[in-house]
Amino acid sequence: MSEIKLTRKGLMTRQKILDTAEDIFGEKGYFETSIAEITLRAGVAQGTYYNYFSTKKEVFEELIRQLSSSFRHQIKVAMEKETSFEAKQRAGYVAFFEWLTNHRNLYSIVQQSVLVDMNLYRWYYEKIAEGFIKAIEEAIDKKECKPLNPETVAYCFMGIGQFIGMRWVFWEKETVPDHVFDEAMEIIFNGINN
């Protein structure tokens, strides 16, 4: 859909549709969700929905892009307050896990995207990897970490964040326990050998 300039009220309505879609896609799944259900729960007319999105897939794609942008921004802000590579990474994980407590449906929605649009699914993870790769390259240049392949390390870091968040925040609906966070950081920065 072409970009149109929206009023403040229009932006709020559009965001209300996205927030409602996040809830319903997370609860029921993409294929079981209808535009009618999104509009009914959002309290907007179906015609209003079409002022902002042409299809259900379009709102789904925008939702994933918005969620990705939102948590990446929160991570960036948290990391900017730190100076060392290790402190930045710790702050980034904390920021992600905190953000995730308010967006637990992220896991369900992203996993659905593999069936809805494989390119979107890949984009989501590649976008996250870009930030990690840049930070790892900078750390290698500063001799703050071993000169390993930055992409390999990035995807390892992503896997740790993905599954720690899934296990505690998504499945258990709690915050990541301090001892779990500390052990994950121990593995990242010191490995598992004695």
PDB file of N, CA, C and O in Angstrom, residues 116-164:
ATOM      1  N   VAL A 116       3.719 -18.179   6.203  1.00  0.00           N
ATOM      2  CA  VAL A 116       3.026 -17.093   5.514  1.00  0.00           C
ATOM      3  C   VAL A 116       3.913 -16.473   4.440  1.00  0.00           C
ATOM      4  O   VAL A 116       3.471 -16.230   3.316  1.00  0.00           O
ATOM      5  N   ASP A 117       5.172 -16.224   4.780  1.00  0.00           N
ATOM      6  CA  ASP A 117       6.084 -15.553   3.850  1.00  0.00           C
ATOM      7  C   ASP A 117       7.529 -15.843   4.273  1.00  0.00           C
ATOM      8  O   ASP A 117       8.057 -15.188   5.176  1.00  0.00           O
ATOM      9  N   MET A 118       8.144 -16.808   3.642  1.00  0.00           N
ATOM     10  CA  MET A 118       9.504 -17.219   3.993  1.00  0.00           C
ATOM     11  C   MET A 118      10.497 -16.066   3.894  1.00  0.00           C
ATOM     12  O   MET A 118      11.424 -15.962   4.703  1.00  0.00           O
ATOM     13  N   ASN A 119      10.308 -15.172   2.932  1.00  0.00           N
ATOM     14  CA  ASN A 119      11.217 -14.035   2.794  1.00  0.00           C
ATOM     15  C   ASN A 119      11.122 -13.105   4.001  1.00  0.00           C
ATOM     16  O   ASN A 119      12.128 -12.556   4.453  1.00  0.00           O
ATOM     17  N   LEU A 120       9.912 -12.922   4.515  1.00  0.00           N
ATOM     18  CA  LEU A 120       9.716 -12.097   5.699  1.00  0.00           C
ATOM     19  C   LEU A 120      10.379 -12.749   6.910  1.00  0.00           C
ATOM     20  O   LEU A 120      11.026 -12.077   7.711  1.00  0.00           O
ATOM     21  N   TYR A 121      10.203 -14.049   7.041  1.00  0.00           N
ATOM     22  CA  TYR A 121      10.826 -14.815   8.133  1.00  0.00           C
ATOM     23  C   TYR A 121      12.344 -14.643   8.085  1.00  0.00           C
ATOM     24  O   TYR A 121      12.975 -14.359   9.093  1.00  0.00           O
ATOM     25  N   ARG A 122      12.904 -14.794   6.921  1.00  0.00           N
ATOM     26  CA  ARG A 122      14.357 -14.646   6.773  1.00  0.00           C
ATOM     27  C   ARG A 122      14.783 -13.206   7.052  1.00  0.00           C
ATOM     28  O   ARG A 122      15.789 -12.969   7.727  1.00  0.00           O
ATOM     29  N   TRP A 123      14.016 -12.232   6.537  1.00  0.00           N
ATOM     30  CA  TRP A 123      14.324 -10.823   6.774  1.00  0.00           C
ATOM     31  C   TRP A 123      14.400 -10.541   8.267  1.00  0.00           C
ATOM     32  O   TRP A 123      15.320  -9.853   8.736  1.00  0.00           O
ATOM     33  N   TYR A 124      13.430 -11.070   9.017  1.00  0.00           N
ATOM     34  CA  TYR A 124      13.362 -10.834  10.460  1.00  0.00           C
ATOM     35  C   TYR A 124      14.677 -11.231  11.142  1.00  0.00           C
ATOM     36  O   TYR A 124      15.248 -10.452  11.899  1.00  0.00           O
ATOM     37  N   TYR A 125      15.154 -12.424  10.869  1.00  0.00           N
ATOM     38  CA  TYR A 125      16.377 -12.892  11.518  1.00  0.00           C
ATOM     39  C   TYR A 125      17.625 -12.221  10.957  1.00  0.00           C
ATOM     40  O   TYR A 125      18.570 -11.923  11.696  1.00  0.00           O
ATOM     41  N   GLU A 126      17.650 -11.951   9.657  1.00  0.00           N
ATOM     42  CA  GLU A 126      18.820 -11.278   9.083  1.00  0.00           C
ATOM     43  C   GLU A 126      18.963  -9.863   9.621  1.00  0.00           C
ATOM     44  O   GLU A 126      20.080  -9.376   9.817  1.00  0.00           O
ATOM     45  N   LYS A 127      17.838  -9.196   9.871  1.00  0.00           N
ATOM     46  CA  LYS A 127      17.870  -7.832  10.407  1.00  0.00           C
ATOM     47  C   LYS A 127      18.474  -7.831  11.812  1.00  0.00           C
ATOM     48  O   LYS A 127      19.268  -6.957  12.152  1.00  0.00           O
ATOM     49  N   ILE A 128      18.097  -8.808  12.620  1.00  0.00           N
ATOM     50  CA  ILE A 128      18.680  -8.920  13.959  1.00  0.00           C
ATOM     51  C   ILE A 128      20.173  -9.220  13.848  1.00  0.00           C
ATOM     52  O   ILE A 128      20.998  -8.626  14.557  1.00  0.00           O
ATOM     53  N   ALA A 129      20.528 -10.137  12.960  1.00  0.00           N
ATOM     54  CA  ALA A 129      21.931 -10.529  12.791  1.00  0.00           C
ATOM     55  C   ALA A 129      22.802  -9.341  12.393  1.00  0.00           C
ATOM     56  O   ALA A 129      23.948  -9.243  12.849  1.00  0.00           O
ATOM     57  N   GLU A 130      22.281  -8.438  11.581  1.00  0.00           N
ATOM     58  CA  GLU A 130      23.062  -7.271  11.151  1.00  0.00           C
ATOM     59  C   GLU A 130      23.626  -6.504  12.338  1.00  0.00           C
ATOM     60  O   GLU A 130      24.792  -6.110  12.339  1.00  0.00           O
ATOM     61  N   GLY A 131      22.769  -6.256  13.342  1.00  0.00           N
ATOM     62  CA  GLY A 131      23.222  -5.511  14.521  1.00  0.00           C
ATOM     63  C   GLY A 131      24.287  -6.261  15.292  1.00  0.00           C
ATOM     64  O   GLY A 131      25.290  -5.670  15.717  1.00  0.00           O
ATOM     65  N   PHE A 132      24.065  -7.555  15.481  1.00  0.00           N
ATOM     66  CA  PHE A 132      25.061  -8.370  16.186  1.00  0.00           C
ATOM     67  C   PHE A 132      26.383  -8.379  15.421  1.00  0.00           C
ATOM     68  O   PHE A 132      27.450  -8.230  16.019  1.00  0.00           O
ATOM     69  N   ILE A 133      26.325  -8.590  14.120  1.00  0.00           N
ATOM     70  CA  ILE A 133      27.546  -8.667  13.306  1.00  0.00           C
ATOM     71  C   ILE A 133      28.349  -7.381  13.421  1.00  0.00           C
ATOM     72  O   ILE A 133      29.574  -7.403  13.619  1.00  0.00           O
ATOM     73  N   LYS A 134      27.667  -6.247  13.327  1.00  0.00           N
ATOM     74  CA  LYS A 134      28.360  -4.962  13.436  1.00  0.00           C
ATOM     75  C   LYS A 134      29.054  -4.832  14.796  1.00  0.00           C
ATOM     76  O   LYS A 134      30.216  -4.439  14.878  1.00  0.00           O
ATOM     77  N   ALA A 135      28.329  -5.185  15.871  1.00  0.00           N
ATOM     78  CA  ALA A 135      28.905  -5.086  17.215  1.00  0.00           C
ATOM     79  C   ALA A 135      30.086  -6.042  17.386  1.00  0.00           C
ATOM     80  O   ALA A 135      31.100  -5.686  18.003  1.00  0.00           O
ATOM     81  N   ILE A 136      29.981  -7.223  16.836  1.00  0.00           N
ATOM     82  CA  ILE A 136      31.058  -8.221  16.953  1.00  0.00           C
ATOM     83  C   ILE A 136      32.281  -7.784  16.159  1.00  0.00           C
ATOM     84  O   ILE A 136      33.419  -7.902  16.634  1.00  0.00           O
ATOM     85  N   GLU A 137      32.063  -7.250  14.970  1.00  0.00           N
ATOM     86  CA  GLU A 137      33.192  -6.742  14.169  1.00  0.00           C
ATOM     87  C   GLU A 137      33.929  -5.630  14.914  1.00  0.00           C
ATOM     88  O   GLU A 137      35.164  -5.597  14.930  1.00  0.00           O
ATOM     89  N   GLU A 138      33.174  -4.735  15.538  1.00  0.00           N
ATOM     90  CA  GLU A 138      33.794  -3.650  16.309  1.00  0.00           C
ATOM     91  C   GLU A 138      34.576  -4.214  17.499  1.00  0.00           C
ATOM     92  O   GLU A 138      35.679  -3.745  17.804  1.00  0.00           O
ATOM     93  N   ALA A 139      34.006  -5.218  18.155  1.00  0.00           N
ATOM     94  CA  ALA A 139      34.686  -5.833  19.302  1.00  0.00           C
ATOM     95  C   ALA A 139      35.972  -6.541  18.867  1.00  0.00           C
ATOM     96  O   ALA A 139      36.977  -6.497  19.577  1.00  0.00           O
ATOM     97  N   ILE A 140      35.935  -7.176  17.702  1.00  0.00           N
ATOM     98  CA  ILE A 140      37.145  -7.831  17.179  1.00  0.00           C
ATOM     99  C   ILE A 140      38.215  -6.781  16.897  1.00  0.00           C
ATOM    100  O   ILE A 140      39.378  -6.955  17.262  1.00  0.00           O
ATOM    101  N   ASP A 141      37.819  -5.672  16.274  1.00  0.00           N
ATOM    102  CA  ASP A 141      38.769  -4.596  15.979  1.00  0.00           C
ATOM    103  C   ASP A 141      39.399  -4.029  17.253  1.00  0.00           C
ATOM    104  O   ASP A 141      40.582  -3.669  17.265  1.00  0.00           O
ATOM    105  N   LYS A 142      38.628  -3.965  18.333  1.00  0.00           N
ATOM    106  CA  LYS A 142      39.114  -3.434  19.610  1.00  0.00           C
ATOM    107  C   LYS A 142      39.785  -4.516  20.461  1.00  0.00           C
ATOM    108  O   LYS A 142      40.157  -4.263  21.597  1.00  0.00           O
ATOM    109  N   LYS A 143      39.837  -5.729  19.922  1.00  0.00           N
ATOM    110  CA  LYS A 143      40.426  -6.878  20.629  1.00  0.00           C
ATOM    111  C   LYS A 143      39.665  -7.214  21.920  1.00  0.00           C
ATOM    112  O   LYS A 143      40.242  -7.681  22.902  1.00  0.00           O
ATOM    113  N   GLU A 144      38.350  -6.993  21.891  1.00  0.00           N
ATOM    114  CA  GLU A 144      37.497  -7.328  23.040  1.00  0.00           C
ATOM    115  C   GLU A 144      36.913  -8.735  22.917  1.00  0.00           C
ATOM    116  O   GLU A 144      36.283  -9.215  23.858  1.00  0.00           O
ATOM    117  N   CYS A 145      37.103  -9.356  21.766  1.00  0.00           N
ATOM    118  CA  CYS A 145      36.673 -10.749  21.608  1.00  0.00           C
ATOM    119  C   CYS A 145      37.549 -11.429  20.557  1.00  0.00           C
ATOM    120  O   CYS A 145      38.268 -10.771  19.798  1.00  0.00           O
ATOM    121  N   LYS A 146      37.495 -12.739  20.542  1.00  0.00           N
ATOM    122  CA  LYS A 146      38.306 -13.526  19.612  1.00  0.00           C
ATOM    123  C   LYS A 146      37.919 -13.209  18.169  1.00  0.00           C
ATOM    124  O   LYS A 146      36.754 -12.923  17.884  1.00  0.00           O
ATOM    125  N   PRO A 147      38.874 -13.326  17.240  1.00  0.00           N
ATOM    126  CA  PRO A 147      38.579 -13.037  15.838  1.00  0.00           C
ATOM    127  C   PRO A 147      37.862 -14.214  15.147  1.00  0.00           C
ATOM    128  O   PRO A 147      38.369 -14.812  14.208  1.00  0.00           O
ATOM    129  N   LEU A 148      36.680 -14.521  15.630  1.00  0.00           N
ATOM    130  CA  LEU A 148      35.852 -15.571  15.028  1.00  0.00           C
ATOM    131  C   LEU A 148      34.985 -14.957  13.931  1.00  0.00           C
ATOM    132  O   LEU A 148      34.857 -13.730  13.846  1.00  0.00           O
ATOM    133  N   ASN A 149      34.364 -15.796  13.142  1.00  0.00           N
ATOM    134  CA  ASN A 149      33.478 -15.307  12.089  1.00  0.00           C
ATOM    135  C   ASN A 149      32.301 -14.570  12.741  1.00  0.00           C
ATOM    136  O   ASN A 149      31.524 -15.180  13.488  1.00  0.00           O
ATOM    137  N   PRO A 150      32.142 -13.260  12.478  1.00  0.00           N
ATOM    138  CA  PRO A 150      31.085 -12.482  13.133  1.00  0.00           C
ATOM    139  C   PRO A 150      29.668 -13.015  12.868  1.00  0.00           C
ATOM    140  O   PRO A 150      28.816 -12.967  13.754  1.00  0.00           O
ATOM    141  N   GLU A 151      29.430 -13.538  11.687  1.00  0.00           N
ATOM    142  CA  GLU A 151      28.088 -14.056  11.397  1.00  0.00           C
ATOM    143  C   GLU A 151      27.794 -15.306  12.223  1.00  0.00           C
ATOM    144  O   GLU A 151      26.699 -15.470  12.759  1.00  0.00           O
ATOM    145  N   THR A 152      28.780 -16.187  12.351  1.00  0.00           N
ATOM    146  CA  THR A 152      28.604 -17.388  13.171  1.00  0.00           C
ATOM    147  C   THR A 152      28.305 -17.006  14.611  1.00  0.00           C
ATOM    148  O   THR A 152      27.365 -17.523  15.226  1.00  0.00           O
ATOM    149  N   VAL A 153      29.092 -16.094  15.154  1.00  0.00           N
ATOM    150  CA  VAL A 153      28.896 -15.655  16.537  1.00  0.00           C
ATOM    151  C   VAL A 153      27.533 -14.988  16.687  1.00  0.00           C
ATOM    152  O   VAL A 153      26.813 -15.232  17.665  1.00  0.00           O
ATOM    153  N   ALA A 154      27.153 -14.170  15.720  1.00  0.00           N
ATOM    154  CA  ALA A 154      25.856 -13.480  15.771  1.00  0.00           C
ATOM    155  C   ALA A 154      24.706 -14.469  15.897  1.00  0.00           C
ATOM    156  O   ALA A 154      23.825 -14.314  16.749  1.00  0.00           O
ATOM    157  N   TYR A 155      24.715 -15.496  15.062  1.00  0.00           N
ATOM    158  CA  TYR A 155      23.611 -16.462  15.107  1.00  0.00           C
ATOM    159  C   TYR A 155      23.649 -17.304  16.384  1.00  0.00           C
ATOM    160  O   TYR A 155      22.597 -17.692  16.893  1.00  0.00           O
ATOM    161  N   CYS A 156      24.828 -17.531  16.936  1.00  0.00           N
ATOM    162  CA  CYS A 156      24.908 -18.213  18.245  1.00  0.00           C
ATOM    163  C   CYS A 156      24.297 -17.323  19.333  1.00  0.00           C
ATOM    164  O   CYS A 156      23.504 -17.793  20.158  1.00  0.00           O
ATOM    165  N   PHE A 157      24.655 -16.046  19.340  1.00  0.00           N
ATOM    166  CA  PHE A 157      24.084 -15.104  20.307  1.00  0.00           C
ATOM    167  C   PHE A 157      22.565 -15.032  20.152  1.00  0.00           C
ATOM    168  O   PHE A 157      21.839 -14.998  21.141  1.00  0.00           O
ATOM    169  N   MET A 158      22.115 -14.983  18.909  1.00  0.00           N
ATOM    170  CA  MET A 158      20.669 -14.906  18.661  1.00  0.00           C
ATOM    171  C   MET A 158      19.959 -16.149  19.190  1.00  0.00           C
ATOM    172  O   MET A 158      18.869 -16.053  19.768  1.00  0.00           O
ATOM    173  N   GLY A 159      20.564 -17.295  18.989  1.00  0.00           N
ATOM    174  CA  GLY A 159      19.962 -18.537  19.462  1.00  0.00           C
ATOM    175  C   GLY A 159      19.811 -18.549  20.968  1.00  0.00           C
ATOM    176  O   GLY A 159      18.784 -18.988  21.503  1.00  0.00           O
ATOM    177  N   ILE A 160      20.806 -18.039  21.670  1.00  0.00           N
ATOM    178  CA  ILE A 160      20.727 -17.977  23.130  1.00  0.00           C
ATOM    179  C   ILE A 160      19.567 -17.077  23.554  1.00  0.00           C
ATOM    180  O   ILE A 160      18.729 -17.463  24.377  1.00  0.00           O
ATOM    181  N   GLY A 161      19.494 -15.897  22.982  1.00  0.00           N
ATOM    182  CA  GLY A 161      18.399 -14.981  23.319  1.00  0.00           C
ATOM    183  C   GLY A 161      17.039 -15.549  22.959  1.00  0.00           C
ATOM    184  O   GLY A 161      16.079 -15.459  23.732  1.00  0.00           O
ATOM    185  N   GLN A 162      16.968 -16.161  21.787  1.00  0.00           N
ATOM    186  CA  GLN A 162      15.708 -16.739  21.304  1.00  0.00           C
ATOM    187  C   GLN A 162      15.180 -17.800  22.264  1.00  0.00           C
ATOM    188  O   GLN A 162      14.027 -17.765  22.679  1.00  0.00           O
ATOM    189  N   PHE A 163      16.021 -18.738  22.620  1.00  0.00           N
ATOM    190  CA  PHE A 163      15.529 -19.872  23.397  1.00  0.00           C
ATOM    191  C   PHE A 163      15.417 -19.597  24.889  1.00  0.00           C
ATOM    192  O   PHE A 163      14.525 -20.150  25.547  1.00  0.00           O
ATOM    193  N   ILE A 164      16.260 -18.727  25.435  1.00  0.00           N
ATOM    194  CA  ILE A 164      16.080 -18.329  26.836  1.00  0.00           C
ATOM    195  C   ILE A 164      14.756 -17.566  26.959  1.00  0.00           C
ATOM    196  O   ILE A 164      13.947 -17.828  27.858  1.00  0.00           O
TER     197      ILE A 164
END
